[in-house]
Tab-separated table of C-alpha atoms and ligand atoms in Angstrom:
chain	number	residue	atom	x	y	z
A	30	UNK	CA	-3.021	13.181	-18.676
A	31	UNK	CA	-1.161	9.804	-17.964
A	32	UNK	CA	2.405	8.722	-17.659
A	33	UNK	CA	2.660	5.202	-18.886
A	34	UNK	CA	6.310	5.406	-19.603
A	35	UNK	CA	7.270	6.517	-15.873
A	36	UNK	CA	4.984	3.657	-14.535
A	37	UNK	CA	6.655	0.877	-16.671
A	38	UNK	CA	10.334	2.299	-15.961
A	39	UNK	CA	9.544	1.502	-12.223
A	40	UNK	CA	8.600	-2.228	-12.962
A	41	UNK	CA	10.663	-2.592	-16.055
A	42	UNK	CA	12.813	-5.466	-14.973
A	43	UNK	CA	9.705	-7.549	-13.781
A	44	UNK	CA	7.686	-6.705	-16.985
A	45	UNK	CA	10.436	-7.328	-19.157
A	46	UNK	CA	11.258	-10.753	-17.738
A	47	UNK	CA	7.617	-11.745	-17.813
A	48	UNK	CA	7.288	-10.805	-21.569
A	49	UNK	CA	10.506	-12.496	-22.400
A	50	UNK	CA	9.379	-15.746	-20.760
A	51	UNK	CA	6.157	-15.598	-23.147
A	52	UNK	CA	8.457	-15.047	-26.111
A	53	UNK	CA	10.705	-17.935	-24.969
A	54	UNK	CA	7.842	-20.150	-24.516
A	55	UNK	CA	6.161	-19.180	-27.978
A	56	UNK	CA	2.606	-19.832	-26.467
A	57	UNK	CA	1.368	-16.468	-27.761
A	58	UNK	CA	-2.276	-17.094	-27.587
A	59	UNK	CA	-3.800	-18.809	-24.591
A	60	UNK	CA	-1.346	-20.968	-22.511
A	61	UNK	CA	-0.215	-20.671	-19.156
A	62	UNK	CA	0.316	-16.862	-19.015
A	63	UNK	CA	-3.470	-16.203	-19.646
A	64	UNK	CA	-4.613	-18.972	-17.318
A	65	UNK	CA	-2.391	-17.708	-14.356
A	66	UNK	CA	-3.542	-14.117	-14.835
A	67	UNK	CA	-7.073	-15.097	-14.889
A	68	UNK	CA	-6.636	-17.040	-11.696
A	69	UNK	CA	-4.843	-14.108	-10.094
A	70	UNK	CA	-7.288	-11.614	-11.185
A	71	UNK	CA	-10.180	-13.817	-9.784
A	72	UNK	CA	-8.272	-14.045	-6.419
A	73	UNK	CA	-7.889	-10.273	-6.647
A	74	UNK	CA	-11.640	-9.581	-6.770
A	75	UNK	CA	-12.310	-11.825	-3.958
A	76	UNK	CA	-12.722	-15.329	-5.582
A	77	UNK	CA	-15.276	-14.261	-8.323
A	78	UNK	CA	-14.294	-16.327	-11.644
A	79	UNK	CA	-12.710	-14.262	-14.244
A	80	UNK	CA	-12.930	-15.020	-18.022
A	81	UNK	CA	-10.436	-13.013	-20.251
A	82	UNK	CA	-11.137	-11.515	-23.584
A	83	UNK	CA	-9.735	-9.138	-26.112
A	84	UNK	CA	-11.060	-5.952	-24.989
A	85	UNK	CA	-13.614	-4.168	-22.641
A	86	UNK	CA	-16.182	-3.371	-25.354
A	87	UNK	CA	-16.049	-7.102	-26.397
A	88	UNK	CA	-16.535	-8.142	-22.576
A	89	UNK	CA	-19.795	-6.098	-22.639
A	90	UNK	CA	-20.988	-7.713	-25.854
A	91	UNK	CA	-20.118	-11.138	-24.786
A	92	UNK	CA	-21.843	-10.660	-21.442
A	93	UNK	CA	-25.085	-9.611	-23.537
A	94	UNK	CA	-24.799	-12.573	-25.827
A	95	UNK	CA	-24.499	-14.943	-23.093
A	96	UNK	CA	-27.630	-13.739	-21.393
A	97	UNK	CA	-29.606	-14.758	-24.456
A	98	UNK	CA	-31.202	-11.336	-25.145
A	99	UNK	CA	-33.460	-10.958	-28.077
A	100	UNK	CA	-34.004	-8.042	-30.616
A	101	UNK	CA	-36.639	-5.802	-28.880
A	102	UNK	CA	-35.561	-6.427	-25.397
A	103	UNK	CA	-34.540	-3.124	-23.765
A	104	UNK	CA	-31.333	-2.510	-22.051
A	105	UNK	CA	-31.052	0.349	-19.489
A	106	UNK	CA	-27.947	2.341	-19.753
A	107	UNK	CA	-26.719	5.901	-18.547
A	108	UNK	CA	-26.505	8.733	-21.156
A	109	UNK	CA	-23.274	9.978	-19.491
A	110	UNK	CA	-20.534	7.317	-20.304
A	111	UNK	CA	-18.194	6.173	-22.955
A	112	UNK	CA	-19.970	4.970	-26.054
A	113	UNK	CA	-18.927	1.337	-25.599
A	114	UNK	CA	-21.449	0.886	-22.760
A	115	UNK	CA	-24.354	1.451	-25.143
A	116	UNK	CA	-22.795	0.610	-28.443
A	117	UNK	CA	-22.979	-3.095	-27.707
A	118	UNK	CA	-26.634	-3.009	-27.218
A	119	UNK	CA	-27.177	-1.468	-30.490
A	120	UNK	CA	-24.747	-3.888	-32.141
A	121	UNK	CA	-26.803	-6.841	-30.983
A	122	UNK	CA	-30.138	-5.398	-32.239
A	123	UNK	CA	-31.266	-4.551	-28.608
A	124	UNK	CA	-32.738	-1.203	-27.653
A	125	UNK	CA	-30.785	1.001	-25.451
A	126	UNK	CA	-32.801	2.884	-23.028
A	127	UNK	CA	-31.145	5.985	-21.740
A	128	UNK	CA	-31.319	7.294	-18.232
A	129	UNK	CA	-29.674	10.190	-16.518
A	130	UNK	CA	-27.121	10.390	-13.820
A	131	UNK	CA	-26.699	11.657	-10.420
A	132	UNK	CA	-25.121	15.372	-10.829
A	133	UNK	CA	-22.393	15.002	-8.086
A	134	UNK	CA	-21.314	11.202	-8.606
A	135	UNK	CA	-21.829	11.120	-12.452
A	136	UNK	CA	-23.378	7.515	-11.756
A	137	UNK	CA	-26.898	6.241	-12.404
A	138	UNK	CA	-29.002	5.758	-9.374
A	139	UNK	CA	-31.803	3.393	-8.742
A	140	UNK	CA	-34.219	6.359	-9.094
A	141	UNK	CA	-32.948	7.106	-12.857
A	142	UNK	CA	-33.245	3.319	-13.613
A	143	UNK	CA	-36.547	2.731	-12.113
A	144	UNK	CA	-38.213	5.386	-14.383
A	145	UNK	CA	-36.970	3.309	-17.330
A	146	UNK	CA	-38.670	0.154	-16.409
A	147	UNK	CA	-41.136	-1.294	-19.032
A	148	UNK	CA	-42.303	-4.767	-19.639
A	149	UNK	CA	-39.501	-5.053	-22.297
A	150	UNK	CA	-36.593	-4.284	-19.824
A	151	UNK	CA	-34.308	-7.271	-19.405
A	152	UNK	CA	-30.974	-5.641	-18.166
A	153	UNK	CA	-29.310	-2.697	-16.780
A	154	UNK	CA	-25.697	-1.751	-17.374
A	155	UNK	CA	-24.723	0.467	-14.406
A	156	UNK	CA	-21.237	2.182	-15.198
A	157	UNK	CA	-18.963	2.737	-12.336
A	158	UNK	CA	-17.885	5.998	-13.980
A	159	UNK	CA	-14.402	7.680	-13.387
A	160	UNK	CA	-13.550	4.937	-10.863
A	161	UNK	CA	-16.238	5.041	-8.183
A	162	UNK	CA	-18.872	2.444	-7.619
A	163	UNK	CA	-22.449	3.182	-8.416
A	164	UNK	CA	-24.624	2.870	-5.248
A	165	UNK	CA	-25.429	-0.705	-6.175
A	166	UNK	CA	-27.334	-2.327	-3.058
A	167	UNK	CA	-30.608	-0.469	-4.297
A	168	UNK	CA	-29.772	-1.171	-7.776
A	169	UNK	CA	-29.373	-4.908	-7.276
A	170	UNK	CA	-32.427	-4.964	-5.024
A	171	UNK	CA	-34.453	-3.525	-7.960
A	172	UNK	CA	-33.019	-5.806	-10.550
A	173	UNK	CA	-33.888	-8.619	-8.135
A	174	UNK	CA	-37.521	-7.503	-7.782
A	175	UNK	CA	-37.988	-6.997	-11.509
A	176	UNK	CA	-35.860	-9.974	-12.394
A	177	UNK	CA	-33.406	-7.871	-14.695
A	178	UNK	CA	-29.875	-8.990	-15.379
A	179	UNK	CA	-27.134	-6.488	-14.166
A	180	UNK	CA	-23.963	-6.101	-16.222
A	181	UNK	CA	-21.548	-3.866	-14.449
A	182	UNK	CA	-19.450	-1.715	-16.802
A	183	UNK	CA	-16.327	-1.683	-14.402
A	184	UNK	CA	-13.831	-0.531	-17.157
A	185	UNK	CA	-12.951	2.493	-15.136
A	186	UNK	CA	-13.089	1.012	-11.492
A	187	UNK	CA	-11.235	-2.145	-11.155
A	188	UNK	CA	-9.970	-2.341	-7.641
A	189	UNK	CA	-12.950	-0.059	-6.227
A	190	UNK	CA	-14.890	-1.620	-3.374
A	191	UNK	CA	-18.439	-1.302	-2.296
A	192	UNK	CA	-19.824	-1.707	1.209
A	193	UNK	CA	-23.329	-2.965	1.711
A	194	UNK	CA	-25.556	-1.786	4.680
A	195	UNK	CA	-24.720	-5.004	6.485
A	196	UNK	CA	-21.021	-4.323	6.490
A	197	UNK	CA	-19.926	-6.963	3.795
A	198	UNK	CA	-17.731	-5.537	0.887
A	199	UNK	CA	-17.445	-6.359	-2.758
A	200	UNK	CA	-15.181	-5.388	-5.385
A	201	UNK	CA	-16.643	-3.480	-8.302
A	202	UNK	CA	-17.415	-5.958	-11.118
A	203	UNK	CA	-18.330	-8.915	-8.887
A	204	UNK	CA	-21.837	-7.640	-7.613
A	205	UNK	CA	-24.017	-8.070	-10.808
A	206	UNK	CA	-24.790	-11.075	-13.152
A	207	UNK	CA	-21.490	-10.305	-15.053
A	208	UNK	CA	-18.897	-7.657	-14.536
A	209	UNK	CA	-16.919	-6.308	-17.432
A	210	UNK	CA	-13.578	-4.507	-17.478
A	211	UNK	CA	-10.988	-3.215	-19.696
A	212	UNK	CA	-7.234	-3.299	-19.980
A	213	UNK	CA	-6.859	-0.511	-22.268
A	214	UNK	CA	-3.353	1.054	-21.576
A	215	UNK	CA	-4.631	3.919	-19.792
A	216	UNK	CA	-7.116	2.204	-17.725
A	217	UNK	CA	-6.349	1.740	-14.004
A	218	UNK	CA	-5.029	-1.832	-14.753
A	219	UNK	CA	-3.682	-1.409	-18.297
A	220	UNK	CA	-1.742	-3.754	-20.519
A	221	UNK	CA	0.447	-2.699	-23.590
A	222	UNK	CA	-2.528	-3.183	-26.157
A	223	UNK	CA	-6.126	-4.096	-25.904
A	224	UNK	CA	-7.564	-6.594	-23.106
A	225	UNK	CA	-10.490	-7.343	-21.114
A	226	UNK	CA	-12.129	-9.559	-18.836
A	227	UNK	CA	-15.472	-10.607	-17.454
A	228	UNK	CA	-16.522	-11.890	-13.982
A	229	UNK	CA	-19.540	-14.072	-13.057
A	230	UNK	CA	-20.327	-15.980	-10.136
A	231	UNK	CA	-22.474	-18.416	-11.696
A	232	UNK	CA	-20.237	-21.350	-13.037
A	233	UNK	CA	-22.540	-22.178	-15.983
A	234	UNK	CA	-22.629	-18.547	-17.023
A	235	UNK	CA	-18.952	-18.338	-16.761
A	236	UNK	CA	-18.613	-21.423	-19.161
A	237	UNK	CA	-20.878	-19.679	-21.765
A	238	UNK	CA	-18.813	-16.545	-21.454
A	239	UNK	CA	-15.743	-18.617	-22.124
A	240	UNK	CA	-17.294	-20.309	-24.999
A	241	UNK	CA	-18.758	-17.363	-26.703
A	242	UNK	CA	-15.282	-15.643	-26.522
A	243	UNK	CA	-13.769	-18.633	-28.348
A	244	UNK	CA	-16.119	-19.042	-31.339
A	245	UNK	CA	-18.805	-20.857	-29.208
A	246	UNK	CA	-16.735	-23.972	-28.739
A	247	UNK	CA	-16.031	-25.934	-25.578
A	248	UNK	CA	-14.278	-28.800	-27.572
A	249	UNK	CA	-11.959	-27.619	-30.501
A	250	UNK	CA	-13.734	-27.770	-33.725
A	251	UNK	CA	-17.086	-28.369	-31.944
A	252	UNK	CA	-19.133	-25.075	-32.143
A	253	UNK	CA	-22.228	-25.369	-29.739
A	254	UNK	CA	-23.424	-21.714	-30.228
A	255	UNK	CA	-22.615	-18.569	-32.088
A	256	UNK	CA	-19.554	-16.922	-30.700
A	257	UNK	CA	-16.796	-14.615	-31.564
A	258	UNK	CA	-12.977	-14.401	-31.596
A	259	UNK	CA	-12.062	-12.452	-28.411
A	260	UNK	CA	-8.865	-13.352	-26.780
A	261	UNK	CA	-6.559	-11.804	-24.383
A	262	UNK	CA	-2.975	-12.714	-25.874
A	263	UNK	CA	-0.249	-14.083	-23.620
A	264	UNK	CA	2.048	-11.012	-23.748
A	265	UNK	CA	-0.735	-8.861	-22.541
A	266	UNK	CA	-1.488	-11.174	-19.772
A	267	UNK	CA	2.094	-11.429	-18.864
A	268	UNK	CA	2.374	-7.628	-18.401
A	269	UNK	CA	-1.220	-7.597	-16.622
A	270	UNK	CA	-0.037	-10.188	-14.176
A	271	UNK	CA	2.895	-8.025	-13.050
A	272	UNK	CA	0.877	-4.940	-12.922
A	273	UNK	CA	-1.963	-6.677	-11.046
A	274	UNK	CA	0.763	-7.182	-8.237
A	275	UNK	CA	0.781	-3.298	-7.882
A	276	UNK	CA	-2.724	-2.376	-8.490
A	277	UNK	CA	-3.503	-1.686	-4.919
A	278	UNK	CA	-0.455	0.806	-4.836
A	279	UNK	CA	-1.692	2.286	-7.920
A	280	UNK	CA	-5.200	2.718	-6.534
A	281	UNK	CA	-3.654	4.426	-3.386
A	282	UNK	CA	-1.420	6.670	-5.463
A	283	UNK	CA	-4.475	7.765	-7.472
A	284	UNK	CA	-6.504	8.437	-4.318
A	285	UNK	CA	-3.715	10.345	-2.737
A	286	UNK	CA	-3.275	12.556	-5.749
A	287	UNK	CA	-6.906	13.275	-5.934
A	288	UNK	CA	-7.128	13.935	-2.194
A	289	UNK	CA	-4.500	16.563	-2.724
A	290	UNK	CA	-6.271	18.191	-5.708
A	291	UNK	CA	-9.541	18.361	-3.586
A	292	UNK	CA	-7.801	19.564	-0.387
A	293	UNK	CA	-5.944	22.550	-2.393
A	294	UNK	CA	-9.148	23.485	-4.320
A	295	UNK	CA	-11.279	23.504	-0.994
A	296	UNK	CA	-8.719	25.873	0.539
A	297	UNK	CA	-9.353	28.376	-2.282
A	298	UNK	CA	-13.037	28.074	-1.880
A	299	UNK	CA	-14.131	26.653	-5.045
A	300	UNK	CA	-17.883	27.207	-4.626
A	301	UNK	CA	-17.446	30.905	-4.879
A	302	UNK	CA	-15.579	30.174	-8.143
A	303	UNK	CA	-18.364	27.960	-9.312
A	304	UNK	CA	-16.054	24.908	-9.384
A	305	UNK	CA	-17.182	21.578	-8.137
A	306	UNK	CA	-14.613	19.007	-6.968
A	307	UNK	CA	-15.622	15.189	-7.105
A	308	UNK	CA	-17.510	13.618	-4.196
A	309	UNK	CA	-16.821	10.102	-2.863
A	310	UNK	CA	-19.890	8.068	-1.445
A	311	UNK	CA	-19.179	6.694	1.894
A	312	UNK	CA	-20.077	3.281	0.795
A	313	UNK	CA	-17.574	3.147	-2.016
A	314	UNK	CA	-13.852	3.728	-2.400
A	315	UNK	CA	-13.098	5.923	-5.342
A	316	UNK	CA	-10.255	4.757	-7.553
A	317	UNK	CA	-10.223	8.059	-9.454
A	318	UNK	CA	-9.735	6.618	-13.178
A	319	UNK	CA	-10.273	10.292	-13.659
A	320	UNK	CA	-10.285	13.299	-11.453
A	321	UNK	CA	-13.008	15.484	-12.893
A	322	UNK	CA	-14.169	18.846	-11.833
A	323	UNK	CA	-17.338	20.684	-12.824
A	324	UNK	CA	-17.076	24.283	-13.911
A	325	UNK	CA	-20.492	25.800	-13.262
A	326	UNK	CA	-20.081	29.253	-14.648
A	327	UNK	CA	-19.899	28.289	-18.400
A	328	UNK	CA	-16.272	28.827	-18.856
A	329	UNK	CA	-15.141	25.296	-18.848
A	330	UNK	CA	-13.795	25.655	-22.263
A	331	UNK	CA	-11.950	28.820	-21.460
A	332	UNK	CA	-10.207	27.038	-18.509
A	333	UNK	CA	-9.142	24.196	-20.685
A	334	UNK	CA	-7.612	26.708	-23.101
A	335	UNK	CA	-5.931	28.679	-20.266
A	336	UNK	CA	-4.327	25.447	-18.991
A	337	UNK	CA	-3.354	24.318	-22.626
A	338	UNK	CA	-1.531	27.754	-23.007
A	339	UNK	CA	0.375	26.709	-19.876
A	340	UNK	CA	1.410	23.466	-21.145
A	341	UNK	CA	-1.152	21.609	-18.810
A	342	UNK	CA	-3.372	18.863	-20.354
A	343	UNK	CA	-6.937	18.512	-19.292
A	344	UNK	CA	-9.818	16.455	-21.089
A	345	UNK	CA	-13.412	16.558	-21.540
A	346	UNK	CA	-15.283	13.008	-20.787
A	347	UNK	CA	-17.236	13.316	-22.422
A	348	UNK	CA	-18.363	16.090	-24.591
A	349	UNK	CA	-21.709	14.639	-26.040
A	350	UNK	CA	-23.945	12.774	-24.046
A	351	UNK	CA	-25.147	9.656	-25.839
A	352	UNK	CA	-28.618	10.983	-26.658
A	353	UNK	CA	-26.897	13.412	-28.879
A	354	UNK	CA	-24.625	10.983	-30.849
A	355	UNK	CA	-25.713	10.372	-34.296
A	356	UNK	CA	-25.456	6.508	-34.075
A	357	UNK	CA	-28.025	6.341	-31.428
A	358	UNK	CA	-30.724	8.794	-32.477
A	359	UNK	CA	-32.556	6.036	-34.428
A	360	UNK	CA	-32.289	3.190	-32.155
A	361	UNK	CA	-32.428	4.421	-28.733
A	362	UNK	CA	-35.098	5.615	-26.394
A	363	UNK	CA	-34.696	8.182	-23.636
A	364	UNK	CA	-36.433	7.289	-20.314
A	365	UNK	CA	-36.327	10.598	-18.799
A	366	UNK	CA	-35.259	14.379	-20.072
A	367	UNK	CA	-31.383	13.549	-19.481
A	368	UNK	CA	-30.644	17.230	-18.474
A	369	UNK	CA	-27.968	16.232	-15.956
A	370	UNK	CA	-26.056	14.385	-18.788
A	371	UNK	CA	-26.398	17.282	-21.091
A	372	UNK	CA	-25.225	19.749	-18.503
A	373	UNK	CA	-22.254	17.721	-17.476
A	374	UNK	CA	-21.130	17.358	-21.111
A	375	UNK	CA	-20.763	21.189	-21.037
A	376	UNK	CA	-19.266	21.467	-17.584
A	377	UNK	CA	-16.706	18.598	-16.726
A	378	UNK	CA	-13.112	18.848	-17.081
A	379	UNK	CA	-10.710	15.967	-16.114
A	380	UNK	CA	-7.252	16.907	-14.837
A	381	UNK	CA	-4.077	14.887	-15.190
A	382	UNK	CA	-4.498	11.664	-12.996
A	383	UNK	CA	-2.174	8.967	-12.838
A	384	UNK	CA	0.305	6.959	-10.567
A	385	UNK	CA	3.132	9.005	-11.176
A	386	UNK	CA	1.979	12.495	-10.214
A	387	UNK	CA	4.125	14.361	-8.035
A	388	UNK	CA	3.168	17.301	-5.529
A	389	UNK	CA	5.084	19.598	-7.823
A	390	UNK	CA	3.222	18.535	-10.962
A	391	UNK	CA	-0.144	18.939	-9.028
A	392	UNK	CA	0.610	22.192	-7.678
A	393	UNK	CA	1.423	23.487	-11.242
A	394	UNK	CA	-2.102	22.350	-12.330
A	395	UNK	CA	-3.811	23.565	-9.216
A	396	UNK	CA	-1.957	26.948	-9.229
A	397	UNK	CA	-2.971	27.379	-13.004
A	398	UNK	CA	-6.723	26.621	-12.199
A	399	UNK	CA	-6.906	28.990	-9.162
A	400	UNK	CA	-5.077	31.758	-11.272
A	401	UNK	CA	-7.718	31.318	-13.821
A	402	UNK	CA	-10.575	31.762	-11.552
A	403	UNK	CA	-8.782	34.782	-9.925
A	404	UNK	CA	-7.583	36.696	-13.026
A	405	UNK	CA	-8.563	34.558	-16.200
A	406	UNK	CA	-10.820	35.844	-18.663
B	506	PLP	C1	-12.705	1.989	-21.798
B	506	PLP	C2	-14.321	1.735	-21.601
B	506	PLP	C3	-14.888	0.616	-22.176
B	506	PLP	C4	-14.391	-0.175	-23.334
B	506	PLP	O1	-13.062	-0.854	-23.094
B	506	PLP	P1	-12.088	-1.134	-24.213
B	506	PLP	O2	-11.053	-2.000	-23.661
B	506	PLP	O3	-11.564	0.300	-24.876
B	506	PLP	O4	-12.884	-1.912	-25.622
B	506	PLP	C5	-16.220	0.471	-21.822
B	506	PLP	N1	-16.782	1.201	-20.792
B	506	PLP	C6	-16.255	2.226	-20.443
B	506	PLP	C7	-16.913	3.038	-19.462
B	506	PLP	C8	-14.675	2.460	-20.669
B	506	PLP	O5	-14.358	3.694	-20.129
């Protein structure tokens, strides 16, 4: 599915030197490597201040903590996402209110969100799933009208860009109240362990995020608020600082690979085969964290097995929508029937997608998929 080793080997000298510099300096927590990376990351997303933390799940949790939400407050979250997007809501004693997603983009829309609004709604967590921005302009307008916080879950879409109706562009993660991202190794910008970051334009909010990630202190041993211990370590920052310089190239490699998949599937007439390829919104660049097909004839698992028999990996993200997860049954509320999320869980299949894919590898995958629809069981 991914080729982290191949990606590393191409930048080995740069990465090794950066890691060795941290080891030589022995500043393993905090210090210059982390500060430098945060500054470069902020510059990369167009100047929105960045606060680093230990992982993407913590980023979401710290964002909710910083906004001062109280038990009983409702937070709207899509049912079709990775568990972390909703887990943090439950962890803080808030109520996850689940909404459905658009069947073609896999993302929540303002229509889904508007059906979930109550007088307890305090925040929305739009997830830029699989690397494509949600249609943010209407979501932001809705949030503004109803005074809701917007916490973007940007774990899968760092580098993606959204274009507003007036033509101005913004990087995903910088449009809401707080943007959260993850540097888990297989994410589009991944380190060699766990890592995460938050983005916020508001300086006071940034300061709160920074304090909460560091035991609620601004001055060492003076704890003003309850926080946690969530730090990006210096070795990870050093790796990320190198990889950030390559992120735009990584995004275009992913986009090119995705376009090649789609082009070849189109030539084969996927609709007749009940196969849907991913769509791109005109107002968003898709950075293809995943390249996700929908198999509409009920044979998704058979296709997955067929590929596996031929040595081709594929993955189901995600096999269970959140409303069917045991952990959420007691604490969450569904704002609408969630039929799309349920259907997607049974029909999605993600193909190998990474920065080191060659045409030959893709041809093997594509030929095997086409072969399945022509001759498979
Ligand atoms: C990976 C991911 C997270 C969590 O990130 P971690 O760094 O693994 O904690 C949150 N939301 C989504 C959508 C993700 O894909």
